[in-house]
Coordinates of C-alpha atoms in Angstrom, one line a residue:
X459 CA 17.7 17.1 15.1
X460 CA 18.8 14.0 13.4
X461 CA 19.1 14.5 9.7
X462 CA 16.5 12.7 7.5
X463 CA 19.4 10.7 5.9
X464 CA 20.7 9.5 9.3
X465 CA 17.1 8.6 10.3
X466 CA 16.8 6.5 7.1
X467 CA 20.0 4.6 7.8
X468 CA 19.1 4.0 11.4
X469 CA 15.6 2.7 10.7
X470 CA 16.9 0.7 7.8
X471 CA 19.4 -1.1 10.1
X472 CA 16.6 -1.7 12.6
X473 CA 14.4 -3.3 10.0
X474 CA 17.2 -5.5 8.7
X475 CA 17.9 -6.7 12.2
X476 CA 14.2 -7.6 12.7
X477 CA 14.1 -9.9 9.7
X478 CA 13.5 -13.5 10.7
X479 CA 15.0 -16.7 9.4
X480 CA 13.0 -19.6 7.9
X481 CA 9.3 -19.4 8.1
X482 CA 6.9 -22.4 8.5
X483 CA 4.4 -22.9 5.8
X484 CA 1.6 -23.3 8.4
X485 CA 2.0 -19.8 9.7
X486 CA 2.0 -18.2 6.3
X487 CA -1.1 -20.0 5.1
X488 CA -3.0 -18.8 8.2
X489 CA -2.8 -15.2 7.0
X490 CA -1.3 -15.3 3.6
X491 CA -2.1 -16.5 0.1
X492 CA -4.8 -14.0 -0.8
X493 CA -5.2 -15.9 -4.1
X494 CA -7.5 -18.3 -5.7
X495 CA -6.6 -21.7 -7.3
X496 CA -5.1 -20.0 -10.4
X497 CA -7.9 -21.1 -12.7
X498 CA -7.8 -18.1 -15.0
X499 CA -6.4 -18.9 -18.4
X500 CA -3.7 -16.4 -19.3
X501 CA -2.9 -15.2 -22.9
X502 CA 0.1 -16.5 -24.7
X503 CA 3.4 -15.4 -23.2
X504 CA 6.2 -13.8 -25.1
X505 CA 8.7 -15.1 -22.6
X506 CA 9.9 -13.6 -19.4
X507 CA 12.1 -10.6 -19.0
X508 CA 14.4 -12.5 -16.6
X509 CA 17.6 -14.4 -16.7
X510 CA 15.8 -17.7 -16.3
X511 CA 13.0 -19.0 -18.4
X512 CA 9.8 -19.6 -16.4
X513 CA 7.3 -20.3 -19.2
X514 CA 7.1 -24.0 -18.1
X515 CA 6.1 -25.2 -14.6
X516 CA 9.1 -25.0 -12.3
X517 CA 10.5 -28.3 -11.1
X518 CA 11.9 -28.7 -7.7
X519 CA 15.4 -27.0 -7.6
X520 CA 15.0 -25.2 -10.9
X521 CA 16.4 -21.8 -10.3
X522 CA 14.1 -18.9 -11.1
X523 CA 14.6 -15.2 -10.8
X524 CA 11.9 -12.6 -10.6
X525 CA 12.6 -8.9 -11.2
X526 CA 10.3 -6.7 -9.1
X527 CA 9.9 -2.9 -9.7
X528 CA 9.2 -1.0 -6.5
X529 CA 7.3 2.2 -6.2
X530 CA 8.9 3.0 -2.8
X531 CA 12.5 3.3 -1.7
X532 CA 13.6 0.2 0.2
X533 CA 15.0 2.4 3.0
X534 CA 11.4 3.3 4.1
X535 CA 9.9 1.2 6.8
X536 CA 7.5 -1.5 5.7
X537 CA 6.4 0.1 2.4
X538 CA 9.9 -0.4 1.1
X539 CA 11.8 -2.4 3.7
X540 CA 9.4 -5.3 3.7
X541 CA 10.1 -5.8 0.0
X542 CA 13.7 -6.6 0.9
X543 CA 12.3 -8.8 3.7
X544 CA 10.3 -10.7 1.1
X545 CA 13.5 -11.3 -0.8
X546 CA 15.1 -13.0 2.2
X547 CA 12.0 -15.0 3.2
X548 CA 11.7 -16.5 -0.3
X549 CA 15.4 -17.2 -0.6
X550 CA 15.3 -19.1 2.8
X551 CA 12.2 -21.0 1.9
X552 CA 13.4 -22.1 -1.5
X553 CA 17.0 -22.7 -0.6
X554 CA 18.0 -20.0 -3.0
X555 CA 16.2 -21.6 -6.0
X556 CA 13.6 -18.9 -6.2
X557 CA 15.1 -15.4 -6.2
X558 CA 13.0 -12.3 -5.8
X559 CA 15.0 -9.2 -6.6
X560 CA 13.4 -5.9 -5.7
X561 CA 14.6 -2.9 -7.7
X562 CA 14.5 0.7 -6.4
X563 CA 12.0 3.2 -8.0
X564 CA 13.1 4.2 -11.4
X565 CA 15.7 1.5 -11.8
X566 CA 13.6 -0.6 -14.1
X567 CA 10.6 1.8 -14.8
X568 CA 9.3 5.0 -13.3
X569 CA 7.2 4.4 -10.2
X570 CA 3.9 5.3 -11.7
X571 CA 4.5 3.1 -14.7
X572 CA 4.9 -0.1 -12.8
X573 CA 1.3 -1.3 -13.5
X574 CA 1.8 -1.2 -17.3
X575 CA 5.2 -2.8 -17.1
X576 CA 3.9 -5.7 -15.0
X577 CA 0.8 -6.1 -17.3
X578 CA 3.0 -6.2 -20.4
X579 CA 5.6 -8.5 -18.9
X580 CA 8.5 -6.1 -19.3
X581 CA 9.1 -6.7 -15.6
X582 CA 8.0 -9.8 -13.7
X583 CA 6.3 -7.9 -10.9
X584 CA 5.8 -4.8 -8.9
X585 CA 5.8 -3.7 -5.2
X586 CA 3.2 -1.0 -4.6
X587 CA -0.2 0.1 -3.5
X588 CA -3.3 -0.2 -5.7
X589 CA -4.4 3.4 -5.3
X590 CA -1.5 4.4 -7.6
X591 CA -3.6 2.9 -10.4
X592 CA -6.7 4.9 -9.7
X593 CA -6.5 6.7 -13.0
X594 CA -6.6 3.3 -14.9
X595 CA -8.9 1.2 -12.6
X596 CA -10.8 3.3 -10.0
X597 CA -12.1 0.2 -8.2
X598 CA -8.6 -0.9 -7.2
X599 CA -8.5 1.9 -4.7
X600 CA -10.6 -0.1 -2.3
X601 CA -7.8 -2.6 -2.0
X602 CA -5.4 -0.1 -0.6
X603 CA -7.4 2.2 1.7
X604 CA -10.9 3.7 2.1
X605 CA -11.9 7.0 3.6
X606 CA -13.6 6.4 7.0
X607 CA -13.1 2.7 6.2
X608 CA -12.2 -0.4 8.1
X609 CA -9.1 -0.8 10.3
X610 CA -6.6 -3.5 9.6
X611 CA -8.4 -6.5 11.2
X612 CA -11.7 -5.7 9.5
X613 CA -10.1 -5.0 6.2
X614 CA -8.2 -8.3 6.3
X615 CA -11.4 -10.1 7.3
X616 CA -13.3 -8.7 4.2
X617 CA -10.4 -9.7 2.0
X618 CA -10.1 -13.2 3.2
X619 CA -13.7 -14.2 4.1
X620 CA -16.0 -11.4 2.8
X621 CA -15.5 -11.5 -1.0
X622 CA -12.8 -8.9 -1.3
X623 CA -10.1 -11.4 -2.5
X624 CA -12.3 -12.6 -5.4
X625 CA -13.0 -9.1 -6.6
X626 CA -9.4 -8.1 -6.2
X627 CA -8.1 -11.0 -8.4
X628 CA -10.9 -10.8 -10.9
X629 CA -10.2 -7.1 -11.7
X630 CA -6.4 -7.5 -11.8
X631 CA -6.6 -10.6 -14.0
X632 CA -8.2 -8.6 -16.7
X633 CA -5.0 -6.7 -17.0
X634 CA -2.8 -9.8 -17.0
X635 CA -1.7 -9.2 -13.4
X636 CA -2.0 -11.4 -10.3
X637 CA -2.0 -9.6 -6.9
X638 CA -0.9 -10.8 -3.5
X639 CA -1.5 -8.7 -0.4
X640 CA 2.0 -8.5 1.1
X641 CA 2.0 -5.9 3.8
X642 CA -0.1 -3.6 5.9
X643 CA 0.6 -0.3 7.7
X644 CA -1.4 1.4 10.3
X645 CA -3.3 4.6 9.9
X646 CA -1.6 7.4 8.0
X647 CA -1.0 10.9 9.1
X648 CA -3.6 13.2 7.5
X649 CA -1.2 15.7 6.0
X650 CA 1.6 18.2 6.4
X651 CA 0.7 21.9 6.1
X652 CA 2.8 25.1 6.1
X653 CA -0.1 26.9 7.8
X654 CA -2.7 25.7 10.2
X655 CA -6.1 24.7 8.8
X656 CA -8.7 26.5 11.0
X657 CA -11.7 26.0 8.7
X658 CA -12.9 24.3 5.6
X659 CA -12.4 27.6 3.7
X660 CA -8.6 27.2 4.2
X661 CA -8.7 24.3 1.7
X662 CA -9.9 26.6 -1.1
X663 CA -7.0 27.0 -3.6
X664 CA -4.7 24.8 -1.6
X665 CA -2.3 22.7 -3.7
X666 CA -1.8 19.4 -2.0
X667 CA -0.4 16.0 -2.8
X668 CA -3.0 13.4 -1.7
X669 CA -3.4 9.8 -2.6
X670 CA -6.6 8.0 -3.5
X671 CA -10.2 8.7 -2.8
X672 CA -9.4 11.1 0.0
X673 CA -8.1 13.5 -2.6
X674 CA -11.6 13.6 -4.2
X675 CA -13.0 14.5 -0.8
X676 CA -10.7 17.5 -0.5
X677 CA -11.5 18.7 -4.0
X678 CA -15.1 19.2 -2.8
X679 CA -13.8 22.0 -0.6
X680 CA -11.8 23.7 -3.4
X681 CA -8.4 22.0 -2.9
X682 CA -6.3 21.2 -6.0
X683 CA -4.9 17.6 -5.5
X684 CA -2.3 15.8 -7.4
X685 CA -0.6 12.4 -7.2
X686 CA 3.2 12.4 -6.9
X687 CA 5.4 9.4 -6.4
X688 CA 7.0 9.2 -2.9
X689 CA 10.4 10.5 -3.9
X690 CA 8.9 13.6 -5.6
X691 CA 6.9 14.9 -2.7
X692 CA 9.6 16.4 -0.5
X693 CA 11.1 18.5 -3.3
X694 CA 7.7 19.7 -4.4
X695 CA 6.9 20.8 -0.9
X696 CA 10.3 22.4 -0.3
X697 CA 10.1 24.4 -3.6
X698 CA 6.6 25.5 -3.0
X699 CA 5.2 23.6 -6.0
X700 CA 2.6 22.3 -3.6
X701 CA 1.4 23.8 -0.3
X702 CA 0.8 20.6 1.6
X703 CA 1.1 16.9 1.4
X704 CA 0.1 13.6 2.8
X705 CA 2.2 10.5 2.4
X706 CA 2.3 7.8 5.0
X707 CA 2.5 6.8 8.7
X708 CA 4.4 9.1 11.1
X709 CA 7.6 7.1 11.1
X710 CA 7.9 7.3 7.4
X711 CA 6.9 10.9 7.2
X712 CA 9.6 11.7 9.7
X713 CA 12.2 9.8 7.8
X714 CA 11.3 11.6 4.5
X715 CA 11.9 14.8 6.4
X716 CA 8.6 16.6 6.0
X717 CA 9.1 18.3 9.4
X718 CA 11.9 20.3 7.8
X719 CA 9.6 22.1 5.4
X720 CA 6.2 22.1 7.2
X721 CA 5.3 22.3 10.9
X722 CA 1.6 21.5 11.1
X723 CA 0.9 17.7 11.1
X724 CA -2.8 16.6 11.2
X725 CA -4.4 13.5 12.6
X726 CA -6.2 11.2 12.4
X727 CA -5.8 9.8 8.9
X728 CA -9.5 9.7 8.0
X729 CA -8.6 8.9 4.4
X730 CA -6.6 5.7 5.4
X731 CA -7.8 4.0 8.5
X732 CA -5.5 1.2 7.4
X733 CA -3.4 0.7 4.3
X734 CA -2.9 -2.6 2.4
X735 CA 0.1 -3.0 0.1
X736 CA 0.8 -5.6 -2.6
X737 CA 3.2 -7.6 -4.6
X738 CA 1.8 -7.9 -8.1
X739 CA 3.0 -10.3 -10.8
X740 CA 2.6 -10.6 -14.5
X741 CA -0.1 -13.3 -14.8
X742 CA 1.8 -15.3 -17.4
X743 CA 4.8 -15.4 -15.1
X744 CA 2.7 -16.3 -12.1
X745 CA 1.0 -19.2 -13.8
X746 CA 4.3 -20.5 -15.2
X747 CA 6.0 -20.7 -11.8
X748 CA 4.3 -23.9 -10.7
X749 CA 2.5 -24.8 -7.5
X750 CA 5.6 -25.0 -5.3
X751 CA 7.0 -21.5 -6.1
X752 CA 3.5 -19.9 -6.0
X753 CA 2.9 -21.4 -2.6
X754 CA 6.2 -20.0 -1.4
X755 CA 5.3 -16.5 -2.5
X756 CA 1.9 -16.7 -1.0
X757 CA 3.3 -17.9 2.3
X758 CA 6.1 -15.4 2.4
X759 CA 3.6 -12.5 1.7
X760 CA 1.4 -13.8 4.5
X761 CA 4.2 -13.8 7.0
X762 CA 5.4 -10.5 5.7
X763 CA 1.9 -9.0 6.3
X764 CA 1.9 -10.3 9.9
X765 CA 5.3 -8.8 10.7
X766 CA 4.3 -5.5 9.0
X767 CA 1.2 -5.1 11.2
X768 CA 3.2 -5.7 14.4
X769 CA 6.2 -3.6 13.3
X770 CA 4.1 -0.7 12.0
X771 CA 2.2 -0.4 15.3
X772 CA 5.4 -0.6 17.4
X773 CA 7.3 2.3 15.8
X774 CA 4.8 5.2 15.6
X775 CA 5.0 6.6 19.2
X776 CA 8.7 7.2 19.1
X777 CA 8.4 9.0 15.8
X778 CA 5.6 11.3 17.1
X779 CA 7.7 12.2 20.1
X780 CA 10.7 12.9 17.9
X781 CA 8.5 15.1 15.6
X782 CA 7.3 17.1 18.6
X783 CA 10.9 17.7 19.7
X784 CA 11.6 19.0 16.2
X785 CA 9.0 21.7 16.7
X786 CA 6.1 20.1 14.8
X787 CA 2.6 20.9 16.1
X788 CA 0.6 17.7 15.9
X789 CA -3.1 18.5 15.6
X790 CA -6.4 16.6 15.6
X791 CA -9.0 17.6 13.1
X792 CA -11.9 19.1 15.0
X793 CA -15.2 17.1 14.9
X794 CA -17.0 19.6 12.6
X795 CA -14.3 19.2 9.9
X796 CA -14.3 15.4 10.2
X797 CA -18.1 15.5 9.9
X798 CA -17.8 17.6 6.7
X799 CA -15.2 15.2 5.3
X800 CA -17.5 12.2 6.0
X801 CA -20.4 13.9 4.3
X802 CA -18.3 14.8 1.3
X803 CA -17.0 11.2 1.1
X804 CA -20.6 9.9 0.8
X805 CA -21.1 12.2 -2.2
X806 CA -17.8 11.1 -3.8
X807 CA -18.5 7.4 -3.4
X808 CA -22.0 7.8 -4.8
X809 CA -20.8 9.7 -7.9
X810 CA -17.9 7.2 -8.5
X811 CA -20.3 4.2 -8.2
X812 CA -22.6 5.6 -10.7
X813 CA -19.8 6.1 -13.2
X814 CA -18.0 2.8 -12.8
X815 CA -19.7 -0.7 -12.5
X816 CA -16.6 -2.3 -10.9
X817 CA -16.3 0.5 -8.4
X818 CA -20.0 0.0 -7.5
X819 CA -19.6 -3.8 -7.1
X820 CA -16.6 -3.5 -4.8
X821 CA -18.2 -0.7 -2.8
X822 CA -21.3 -2.8 -2.4
X823 CA -19.3 -5.8 -1.2
X824 CA -17.3 -3.9 1.3
X825 CA -20.4 -2.0 2.6
X826 CA -22.4 -5.2 3.0
X827 CA -19.5 -6.8 5.0
X828 CA -19.1 -3.7 7.2
X829 CA -22.8 -3.6 7.9
X830 CA -22.8 -7.2 9.0
X831 CA -19.5 -6.7 10.9
X832 CA -20.9 -3.8 12.8
X833 CA -22.8 -6.0 15.2
X834 CA -19.6 -7.7 16.3
X835 CA -17.8 -4.4 16.5
X836 CA -20.6 -3.0 18.7
X837 CA -20.4 -5.8 21.3
X838 CA -16.7 -6.5 21.2
X839 CA -15.2 -3.0 21.6
X840 CA -14.7 -1.2 24.9
X841 CA -15.3 2.3 23.4

């Protein structure tokens, strides 16, 4: 079996080799720029935490550096590597005048403190997923993934043309943050378990790392869920601090090495039919960049998203075959368990919507779009 470290280095090299050169603005604007016209009026800025002042609109050729705190190691495919890819795209497009520098988790701030650091301006931006901020802003979870939710194309359609983008920006702007969708990954695995799960009763008392709204679903069956940053999951599982864990798509789970400490891997990822990731920027910094640099970031994130979708789909099957060779049993949840999860999800989303007006608004928007989209889905799918 190839060691997790060797896997990480191999995949990292493959990602680096896949990075393209210059990117035309037209392609990026087709799928990128999940932003409005920047009409929000930000509060007074105390000045950037960067080497270059950006509190005035950037003129052509003015050099600007943005420090971005990542919540994922850059060695991990897409969720980390495409942050480095963003660095190269922006550098190429700006001729080196706009520098985006991504810092590893903990180098600037702890992973789970990125939201506050971006909001306050102690860092210029963050690279993350919005579900990490569920404890602060529950409604933001819809802009990462949704239990039994849309797949990538439908999720993207809602964001671009169904009202999702406007809600996304409105909510983030209240916290002095501007978001850009900057990557997608396909469906996650549903979790790594030391022992098989044969019935819903097996969740009772189970300690499991689980991100987002799916964790609330498992709590309905007696599981004890907790949120851990990516780098903390393997040690917790290895030491027995937790009994099970979900993290990401198969190729990432394999690289992290979960197969070394658990042998039962469940599918499908009912809690994350697709996953949307983001680059977030301090709103003062964003508004001070000027139209040209903002357009470059929007375009680069758009092209990055396109590449992430294609790359993420291309690399899962080899990872699954490798996991099977390593002795992992890959299981599908039986229909009766998935049905129970779905019913529990309806209870969770109803309770959350009653407790939080923003959560209710976003859920209403997504649900209305999905109901309308269902007609197209019905007639356009072969299954």
